Coordinates of C-alpha atoms and ligand atoms in Angstrom, one line a residue:
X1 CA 2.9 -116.4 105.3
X2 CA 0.5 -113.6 105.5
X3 CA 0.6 -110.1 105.2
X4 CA -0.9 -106.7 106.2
X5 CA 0.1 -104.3 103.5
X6 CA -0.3 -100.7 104.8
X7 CA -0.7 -98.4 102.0
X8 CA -1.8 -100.7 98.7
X9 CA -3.7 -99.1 96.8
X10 CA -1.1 -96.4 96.3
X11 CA 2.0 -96.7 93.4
X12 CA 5.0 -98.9 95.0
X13 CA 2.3 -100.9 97.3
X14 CA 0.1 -102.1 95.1
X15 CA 3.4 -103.2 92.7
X16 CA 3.9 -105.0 95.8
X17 CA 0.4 -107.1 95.8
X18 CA 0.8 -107.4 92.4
X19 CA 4.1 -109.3 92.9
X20 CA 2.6 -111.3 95.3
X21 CA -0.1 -112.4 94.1
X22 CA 0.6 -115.9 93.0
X23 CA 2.0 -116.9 96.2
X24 CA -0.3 -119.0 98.6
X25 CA -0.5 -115.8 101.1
X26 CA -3.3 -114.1 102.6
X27 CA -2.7 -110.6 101.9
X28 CA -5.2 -107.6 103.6
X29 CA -4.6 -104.3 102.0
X30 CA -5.4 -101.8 104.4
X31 CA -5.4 -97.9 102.9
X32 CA -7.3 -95.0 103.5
X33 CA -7.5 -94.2 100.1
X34 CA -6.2 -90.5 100.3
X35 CA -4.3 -88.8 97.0
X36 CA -1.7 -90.9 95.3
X37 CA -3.7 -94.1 96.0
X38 CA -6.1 -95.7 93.0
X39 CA -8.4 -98.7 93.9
X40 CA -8.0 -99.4 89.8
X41 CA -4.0 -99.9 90.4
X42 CA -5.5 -103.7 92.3
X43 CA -8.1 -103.9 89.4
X44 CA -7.1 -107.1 87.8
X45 CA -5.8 -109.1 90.5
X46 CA -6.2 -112.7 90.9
X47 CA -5.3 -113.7 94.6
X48 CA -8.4 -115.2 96.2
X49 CA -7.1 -114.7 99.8
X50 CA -6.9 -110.8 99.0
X51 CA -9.4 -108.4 101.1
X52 CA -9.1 -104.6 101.2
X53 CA -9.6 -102.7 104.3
X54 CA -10.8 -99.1 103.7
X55 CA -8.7 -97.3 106.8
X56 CA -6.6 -95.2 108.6
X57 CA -2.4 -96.5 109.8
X58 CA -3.4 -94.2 112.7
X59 CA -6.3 -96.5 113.8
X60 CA -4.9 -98.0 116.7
X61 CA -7.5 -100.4 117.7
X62 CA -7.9 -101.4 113.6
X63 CA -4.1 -102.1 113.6
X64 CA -4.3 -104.1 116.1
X65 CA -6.6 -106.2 115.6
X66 CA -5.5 -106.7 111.9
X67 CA -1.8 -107.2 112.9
X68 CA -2.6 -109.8 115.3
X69 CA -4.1 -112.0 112.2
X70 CA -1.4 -111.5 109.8
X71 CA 2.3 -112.5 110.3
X72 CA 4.2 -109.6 108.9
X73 CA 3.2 -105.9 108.2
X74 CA 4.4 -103.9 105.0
X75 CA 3.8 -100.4 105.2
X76 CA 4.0 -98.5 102.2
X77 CA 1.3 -95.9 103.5
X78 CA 2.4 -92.5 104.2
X79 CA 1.8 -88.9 102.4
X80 CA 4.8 -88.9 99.7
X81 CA 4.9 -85.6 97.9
X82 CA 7.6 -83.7 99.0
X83 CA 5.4 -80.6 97.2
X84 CA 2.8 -81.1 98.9
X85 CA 5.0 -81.5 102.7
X86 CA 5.8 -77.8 102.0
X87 CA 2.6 -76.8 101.3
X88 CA 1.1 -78.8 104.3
X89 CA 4.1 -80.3 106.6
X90 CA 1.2 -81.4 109.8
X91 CA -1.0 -84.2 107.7
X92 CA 2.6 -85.7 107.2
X93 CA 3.8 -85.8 110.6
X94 CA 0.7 -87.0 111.6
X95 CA 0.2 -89.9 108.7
X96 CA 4.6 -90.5 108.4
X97 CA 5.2 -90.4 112.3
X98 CA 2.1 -91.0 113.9
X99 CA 1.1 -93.8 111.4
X100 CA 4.2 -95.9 112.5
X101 CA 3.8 -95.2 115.5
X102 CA 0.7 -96.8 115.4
X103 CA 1.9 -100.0 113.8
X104 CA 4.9 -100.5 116.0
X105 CA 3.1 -100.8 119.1
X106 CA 0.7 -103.7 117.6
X107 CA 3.8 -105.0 116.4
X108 CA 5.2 -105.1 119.7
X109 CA 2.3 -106.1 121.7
X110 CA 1.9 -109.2 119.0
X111 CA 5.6 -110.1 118.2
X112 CA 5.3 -109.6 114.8
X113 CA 7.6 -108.7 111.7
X114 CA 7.3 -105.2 110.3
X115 CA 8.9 -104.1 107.1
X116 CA 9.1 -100.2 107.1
X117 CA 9.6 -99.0 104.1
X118 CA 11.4 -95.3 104.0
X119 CA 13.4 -93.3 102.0
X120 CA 17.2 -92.1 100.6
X121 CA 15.7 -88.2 101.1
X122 CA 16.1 -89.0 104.6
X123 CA 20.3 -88.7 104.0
X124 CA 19.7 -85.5 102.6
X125 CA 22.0 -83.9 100.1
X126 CA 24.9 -85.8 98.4
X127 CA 26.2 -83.0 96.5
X128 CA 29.8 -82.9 96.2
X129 CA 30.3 -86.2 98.7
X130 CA 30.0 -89.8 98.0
X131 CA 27.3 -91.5 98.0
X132 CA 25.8 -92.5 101.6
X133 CA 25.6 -95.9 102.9
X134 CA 23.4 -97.4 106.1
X135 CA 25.4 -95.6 108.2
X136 CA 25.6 -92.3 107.0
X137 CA 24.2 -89.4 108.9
X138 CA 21.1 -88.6 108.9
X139 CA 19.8 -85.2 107.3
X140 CA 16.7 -84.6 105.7
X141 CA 16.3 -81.3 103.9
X142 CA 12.6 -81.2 103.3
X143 CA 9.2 -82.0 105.6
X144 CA 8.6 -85.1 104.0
X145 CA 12.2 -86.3 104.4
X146 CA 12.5 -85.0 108.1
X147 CA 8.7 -87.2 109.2
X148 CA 10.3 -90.1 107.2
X149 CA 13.5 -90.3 109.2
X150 CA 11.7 -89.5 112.2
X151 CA 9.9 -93.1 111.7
X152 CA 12.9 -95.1 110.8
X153 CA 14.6 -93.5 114.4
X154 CA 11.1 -94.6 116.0
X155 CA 11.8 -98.0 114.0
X156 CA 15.1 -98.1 115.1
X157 CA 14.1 -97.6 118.9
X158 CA 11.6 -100.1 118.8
X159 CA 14.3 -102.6 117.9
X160 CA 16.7 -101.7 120.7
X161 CA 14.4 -101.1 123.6
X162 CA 11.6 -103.8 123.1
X163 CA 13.6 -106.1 120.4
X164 CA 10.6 -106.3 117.6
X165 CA 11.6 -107.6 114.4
X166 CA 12.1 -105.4 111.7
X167 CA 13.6 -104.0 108.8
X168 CA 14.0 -100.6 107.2
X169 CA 14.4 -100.2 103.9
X170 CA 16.0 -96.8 102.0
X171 CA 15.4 -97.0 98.1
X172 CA 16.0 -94.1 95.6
X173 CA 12.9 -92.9 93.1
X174 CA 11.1 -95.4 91.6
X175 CA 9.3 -95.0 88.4
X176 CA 6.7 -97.6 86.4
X177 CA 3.2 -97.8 85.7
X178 CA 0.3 -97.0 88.2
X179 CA 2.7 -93.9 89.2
X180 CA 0.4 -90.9 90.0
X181 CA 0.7 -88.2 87.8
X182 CA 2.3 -85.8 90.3
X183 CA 5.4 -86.7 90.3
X184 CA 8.0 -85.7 88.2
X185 CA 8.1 -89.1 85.2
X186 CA 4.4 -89.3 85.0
X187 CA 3.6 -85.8 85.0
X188 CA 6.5 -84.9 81.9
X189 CA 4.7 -88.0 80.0
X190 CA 1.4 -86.7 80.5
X191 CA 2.1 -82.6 79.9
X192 CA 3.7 -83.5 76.8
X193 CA 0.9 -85.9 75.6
X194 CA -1.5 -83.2 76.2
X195 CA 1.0 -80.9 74.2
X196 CA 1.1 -79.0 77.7
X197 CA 4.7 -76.9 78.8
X198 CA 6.4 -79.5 80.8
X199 CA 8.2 -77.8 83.9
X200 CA 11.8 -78.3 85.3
X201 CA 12.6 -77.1 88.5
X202 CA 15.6 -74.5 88.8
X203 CA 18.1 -75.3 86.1
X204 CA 17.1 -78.5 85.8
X205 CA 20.9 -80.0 86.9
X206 CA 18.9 -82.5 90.0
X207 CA 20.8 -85.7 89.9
X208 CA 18.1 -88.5 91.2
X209 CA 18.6 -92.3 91.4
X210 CA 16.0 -94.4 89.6
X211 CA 14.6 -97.8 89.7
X212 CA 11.9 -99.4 88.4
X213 CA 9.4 -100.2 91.0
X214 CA 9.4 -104.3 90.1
X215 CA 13.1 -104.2 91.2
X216 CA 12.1 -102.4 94.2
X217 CA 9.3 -104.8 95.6
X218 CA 11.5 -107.6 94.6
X219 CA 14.4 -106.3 96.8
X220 CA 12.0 -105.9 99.7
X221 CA 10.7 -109.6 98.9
X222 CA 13.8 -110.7 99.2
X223 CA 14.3 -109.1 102.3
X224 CA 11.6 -110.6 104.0
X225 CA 13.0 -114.0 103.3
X226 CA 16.9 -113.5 104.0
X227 CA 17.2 -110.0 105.5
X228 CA 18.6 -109.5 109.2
X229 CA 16.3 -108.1 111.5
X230 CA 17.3 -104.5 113.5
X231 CA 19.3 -104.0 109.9
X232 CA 18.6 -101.0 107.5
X233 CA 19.1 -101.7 103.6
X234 CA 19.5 -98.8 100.8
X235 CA 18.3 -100.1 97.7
X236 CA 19.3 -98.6 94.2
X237 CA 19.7 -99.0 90.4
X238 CA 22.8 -96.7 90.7
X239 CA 20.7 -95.1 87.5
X240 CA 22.0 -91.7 88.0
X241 CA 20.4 -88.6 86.2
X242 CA 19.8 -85.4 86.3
X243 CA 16.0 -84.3 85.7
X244 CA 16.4 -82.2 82.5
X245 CA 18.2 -85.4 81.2
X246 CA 15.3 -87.3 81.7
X247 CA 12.7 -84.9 80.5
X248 CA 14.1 -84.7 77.7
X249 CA 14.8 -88.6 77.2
X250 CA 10.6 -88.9 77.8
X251 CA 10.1 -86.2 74.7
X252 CA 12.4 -88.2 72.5
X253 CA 10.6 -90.9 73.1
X254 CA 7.3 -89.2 72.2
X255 CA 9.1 -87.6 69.8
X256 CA 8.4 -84.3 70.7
X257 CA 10.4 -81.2 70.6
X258 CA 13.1 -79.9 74.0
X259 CA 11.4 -76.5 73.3
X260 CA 8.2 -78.2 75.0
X261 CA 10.3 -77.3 78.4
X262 CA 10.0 -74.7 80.7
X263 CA 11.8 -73.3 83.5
X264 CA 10.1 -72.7 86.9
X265 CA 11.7 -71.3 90.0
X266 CA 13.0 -74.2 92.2
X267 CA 11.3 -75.8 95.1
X268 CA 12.5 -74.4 98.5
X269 CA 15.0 -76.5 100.0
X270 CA 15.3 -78.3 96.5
X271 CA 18.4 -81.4 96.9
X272 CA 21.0 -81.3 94.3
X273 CA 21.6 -85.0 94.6
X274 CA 20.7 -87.8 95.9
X275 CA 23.3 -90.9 96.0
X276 CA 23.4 -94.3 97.9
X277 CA 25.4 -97.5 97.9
X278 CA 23.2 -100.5 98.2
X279 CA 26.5 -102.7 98.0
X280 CA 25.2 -104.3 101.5
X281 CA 21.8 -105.7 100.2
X282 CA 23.9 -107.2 97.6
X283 CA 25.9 -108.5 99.1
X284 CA 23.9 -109.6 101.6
X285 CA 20.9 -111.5 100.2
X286 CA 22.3 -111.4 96.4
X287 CA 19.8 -109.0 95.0
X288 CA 20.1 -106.9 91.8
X289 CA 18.3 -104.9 89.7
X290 CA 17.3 -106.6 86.2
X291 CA 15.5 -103.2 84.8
X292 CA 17.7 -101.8 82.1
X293 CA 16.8 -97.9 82.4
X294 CA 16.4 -96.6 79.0
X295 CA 14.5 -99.7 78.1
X296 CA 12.3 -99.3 81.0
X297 CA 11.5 -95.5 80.9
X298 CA 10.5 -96.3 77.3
X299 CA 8.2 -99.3 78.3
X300 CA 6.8 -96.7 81.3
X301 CA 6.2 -93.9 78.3
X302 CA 4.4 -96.1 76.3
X303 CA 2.2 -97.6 79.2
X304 CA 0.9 -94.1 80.3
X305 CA 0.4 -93.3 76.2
X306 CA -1.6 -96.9 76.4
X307 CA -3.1 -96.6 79.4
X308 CA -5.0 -92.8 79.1
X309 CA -8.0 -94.5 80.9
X310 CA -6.4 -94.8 84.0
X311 CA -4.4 -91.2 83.9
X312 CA -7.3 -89.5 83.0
X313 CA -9.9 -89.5 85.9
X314 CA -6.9 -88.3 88.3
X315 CA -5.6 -85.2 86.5
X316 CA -6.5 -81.6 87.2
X317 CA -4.9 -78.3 87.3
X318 CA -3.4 -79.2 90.9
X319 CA -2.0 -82.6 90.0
X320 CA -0.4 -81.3 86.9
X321 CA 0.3 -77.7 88.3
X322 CA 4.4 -76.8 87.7
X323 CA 4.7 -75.3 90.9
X324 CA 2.2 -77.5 93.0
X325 CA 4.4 -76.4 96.7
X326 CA 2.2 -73.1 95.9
X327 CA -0.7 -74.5 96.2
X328 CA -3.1 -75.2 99.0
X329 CA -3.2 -78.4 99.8
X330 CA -5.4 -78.6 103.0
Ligands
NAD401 N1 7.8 -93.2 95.1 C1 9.1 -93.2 95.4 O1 9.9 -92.9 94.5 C2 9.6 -93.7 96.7 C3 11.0 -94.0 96.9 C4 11.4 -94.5 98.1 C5 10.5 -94.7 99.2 N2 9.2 -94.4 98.9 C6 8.2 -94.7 100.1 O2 7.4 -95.8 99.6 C7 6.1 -95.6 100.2 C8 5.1 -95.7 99.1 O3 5.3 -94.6 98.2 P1 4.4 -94.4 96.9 O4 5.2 -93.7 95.9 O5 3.7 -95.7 96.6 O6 3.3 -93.5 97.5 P2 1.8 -93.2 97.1 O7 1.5 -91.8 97.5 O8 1.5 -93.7 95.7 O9 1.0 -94.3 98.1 C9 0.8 -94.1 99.4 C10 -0.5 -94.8 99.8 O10 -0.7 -94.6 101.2 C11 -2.0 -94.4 101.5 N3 -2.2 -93.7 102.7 C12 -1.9 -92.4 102.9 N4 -2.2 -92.0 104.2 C13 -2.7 -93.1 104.8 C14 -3.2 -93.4 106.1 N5 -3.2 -92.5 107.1 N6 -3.7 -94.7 106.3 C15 -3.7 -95.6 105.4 N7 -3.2 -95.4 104.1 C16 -2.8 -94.2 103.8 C17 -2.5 -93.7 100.2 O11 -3.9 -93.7 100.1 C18 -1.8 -94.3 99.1 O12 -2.5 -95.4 98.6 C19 6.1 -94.3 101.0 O13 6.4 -94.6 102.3 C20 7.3 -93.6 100.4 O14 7.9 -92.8 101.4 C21 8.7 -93.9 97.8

């Protein structure tokens, strides 16, 4: 089986090639190398079949001509900071929508199967209700969220009107190595290495959902083998926490004082909760998590304090900035 991965070089894709790259698969990693994306995250792999494509989901004529070699498409490209989508919501509707766009249609015109891999922001909040499942309504709170349901409804009409193969997946946060240090786990390891305030948002009571990244691409693995086409699938841990719980888990672990924490006013349009049931995957194809959290936040902190070489060509004051929606990001 072969695959174009969309999107490799960033955190959760090139998990993904790592994962697969014992298997006797051509794989073609096609990313345009943007922010969040790290050719040195695909350093030490070993799959002789692997070639990376320096380009744009958005290329038509590239996608197409790539899909048409390969026999299913991944995509794990997209711009994924919700931050940064309220800084600058139009390269995300352009990359989110436009970029699948782009991909359906070669996936259409070459009968193909396409893997689109989105989020649980796009439910929206989940404060004070239970947690959503595959049929829950769909209402996403920030710009990010809204351009990532936008593509699973594009995904979804695909399906219906010209009957291509696909899945959608919905997972919760993942954490892991290779993360870039924007986002929230990364960022509270590396402040509090560098002995830097480590911001919270608000009051710090955000209840998240994590999984480690391994579980994630395994999940979609599995799905590739045994999932139903048309179907969506939320995938989750149920590991849930609120942030200030989990900063302050990191500094334990680094042994480092709670006073290291500061409070910054919250992002606009900030979700209290996010909460899914991934009973149907289970119960579906069998899969489950095999990360244990604790144990696997602690293996994460002590990557990053191992692995400074990596972290430290991608840090400056905007990556690590508390409030980085402030920012410019154009
Ligand atoms: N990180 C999470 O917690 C999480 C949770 C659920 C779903 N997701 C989804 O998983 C996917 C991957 O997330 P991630 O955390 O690995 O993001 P990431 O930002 O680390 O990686 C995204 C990759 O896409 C590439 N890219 C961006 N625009 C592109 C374009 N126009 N053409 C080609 N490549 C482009 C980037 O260079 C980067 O390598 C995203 O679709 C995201 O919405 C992420």
């Amino acid at each position: 089986m072969n695959f174009l991965v969309c999107g490799g070089s960033g955190f959760i894709g090139s998990a993904f090639i790592r994962h697969l790259q014992n298997r006797d698969s051509k794989i073609i990693n096609l990313d345009l190398l943007t922010i969040g994306s790290n050719p040195e995250n695909l350093k030490n792999l070993e799959n002789k079949n692997y070639q990376f494509i320096k380009d744009d989901i958005r290329n038509e004529d590239i996608i197409n001509h790539l899909v048409k070699e390969v026999d299913i498409v991944v995509n794990f490209a997209a711009e994924s900071h919700v931050d940064r989508s309220i800084a600058n919501p139009k390269l995300f509707i352009e990359t989110n929508i436009l970029g699948t766009y782009s991909i359906l249609e070669a996936i259409r015109k070459h009968d193909k199967v396409f893997i689109h891999v989105s989020t649980d922001e796009i439910y929206g909040d989940a404060e004070n209700q239970s947690s959503f499942n595959e049929d829950s309504q769909i209402n996403p709170s920030n710009p990010y969220a809204a351009t990532k349901a936008a593509a699973d409804h594009l995904v979804a009409s695909y399906y219906r009107t010209y009957g291509i193969k696909c899945i959608t997946t919905r997972c919760t946060n993942n954490f892991g190595p290779y993360q870039f240090p924007e986002k929230l786990i990364p960022k509270t390891i590396i402040r509090s290495i560098k002995n830097l305030k480590v911001p919270l948002y608000g009051n710090g009571q955000q209840i998240r959902s994590w999984i480690h990244v391994y579980d994630h691409v395994q999940a979609i693995e599995s799905l590739i083998s045994k999932g139903k086409s048309g179907q969506v699938y939320n995938i989750t841990a149920y590991n849930e926490i609120t942030n200030k719980t989990i900063v302050k888990k990191i500094l334990d672990v680094l042994g480092k004082s709670h006073d290291m924490i500061e409070y910054v006013k919250d992002r606009p349009g900030h979700d209290k909760r996010y909460s899914i049931d991934s009973s149907k995957i289970q119960k579906e194809i069998e899969w489950k998590p095999k990360y244990q959290f604790d144990d696997a936040l602690e293996e994460t902190v002590n990557w990053y304090c191992k692995n400074k070489n990596w972290w430290e060509p991608l840090i400056d004051d905007k990556t690590l900035h508390p409030q980085p929606w402030t920012l410019n990001w154009k």
